[in-house]
Amino acid sequence: DAMVIQNPRYQVTQFGKPVTLSCSQTLNHNVMYWYQQKSSQAPKLLFHYYDKDFNNEADTPDNFQSRRPNTSFCFLDIRSPGLGDAAMYLCATSRDKRGNADTQYFGPGTRLTVL
Amino acid sequence: AQKITQTQPGMFVQEKEAVTLDCTYDTSDPSYGLFWYKQPSSGEMIFLIYQGSYDQQNATEGRYSLNFQKARKSANLVISASQLGDSAMYFCAMRDLDTGGFKTIFGAGTRLFVKA
């Protein structure tokens, strides 16, 4: 029944060691988002894909990259994780990014620890 | 500029009682959408309810209702008959047309504790 799936749920990496988080969806939604959420804070949008069109937020560090090989899958790559990148990473999808009624559906998140 | 404000960092409510979580917003766009999400300790953000700026009636979904006061720019979430499972973080969000396209922003959240 899960509609937005994230793997792994918990990821531990070492300082500077590249890491990839994955997200898949069964909703066939056009838009996929990646958010970073630090403890007791609101989610912060890193970037999103509208179909194959990549949209980066202006303040997203270059250290964060994303790939969307097909409609169902989206990956978040952190090239050189720093201690400040330890956070919950949430993937979300929505049907369309046009319009103010577009609801985002979230996955369970991946909690990243950087040692 | 878009802005969402949740002024209650934490709230306590007795089981079976109703509770209101506050949310105010600011936008210059006449057309916008308002959302509430629940985030339990497990981390998943769960969509609860949506209200459009042109909707005449307040949105309701089961035990959740949205008290929409457009002139005051407030969109408070009311949870009736609280249950222990309602203990979670609650985020108010707004979506409108910003430079570069439609954008959703989230408030800082309110942590709700339901007491037995």
Tab-separated table of C-alpha atoms in Angstrom, chain B residues 23-28 32 68-75:
chain	number	residue	atom	x	y	z
B	23	CYS	CA	-1.636	29.140	11.834
B	24	THR	CA	-1.448	32.557	10.235
B	25	TYR	CA	-0.157	33.306	6.784
B	26	ASP	CA	0.776	36.183	4.576
B	27	THR	CA	0.643	36.353	0.822
B	28	SER	CA	-0.117	38.933	-1.828
B	32	TYR	CA	-3.615	30.134	-2.634
B	68	PHE	CA	-10.469	29.431	7.808
B	69	GLN	CA	-10.748	33.153	8.507
B	70	LYS	CA	-9.656	34.826	5.325
B	71	ALA	CA	-9.807	38.424	6.527
B	72	ARG	CA	-7.575	37.538	9.470
B	73	LYS	CA	-5.350	35.363	7.281
B	74	SER	CA	-5.651	32.481	9.676
B	75	ALA	CA	-6.113	28.773	9.018
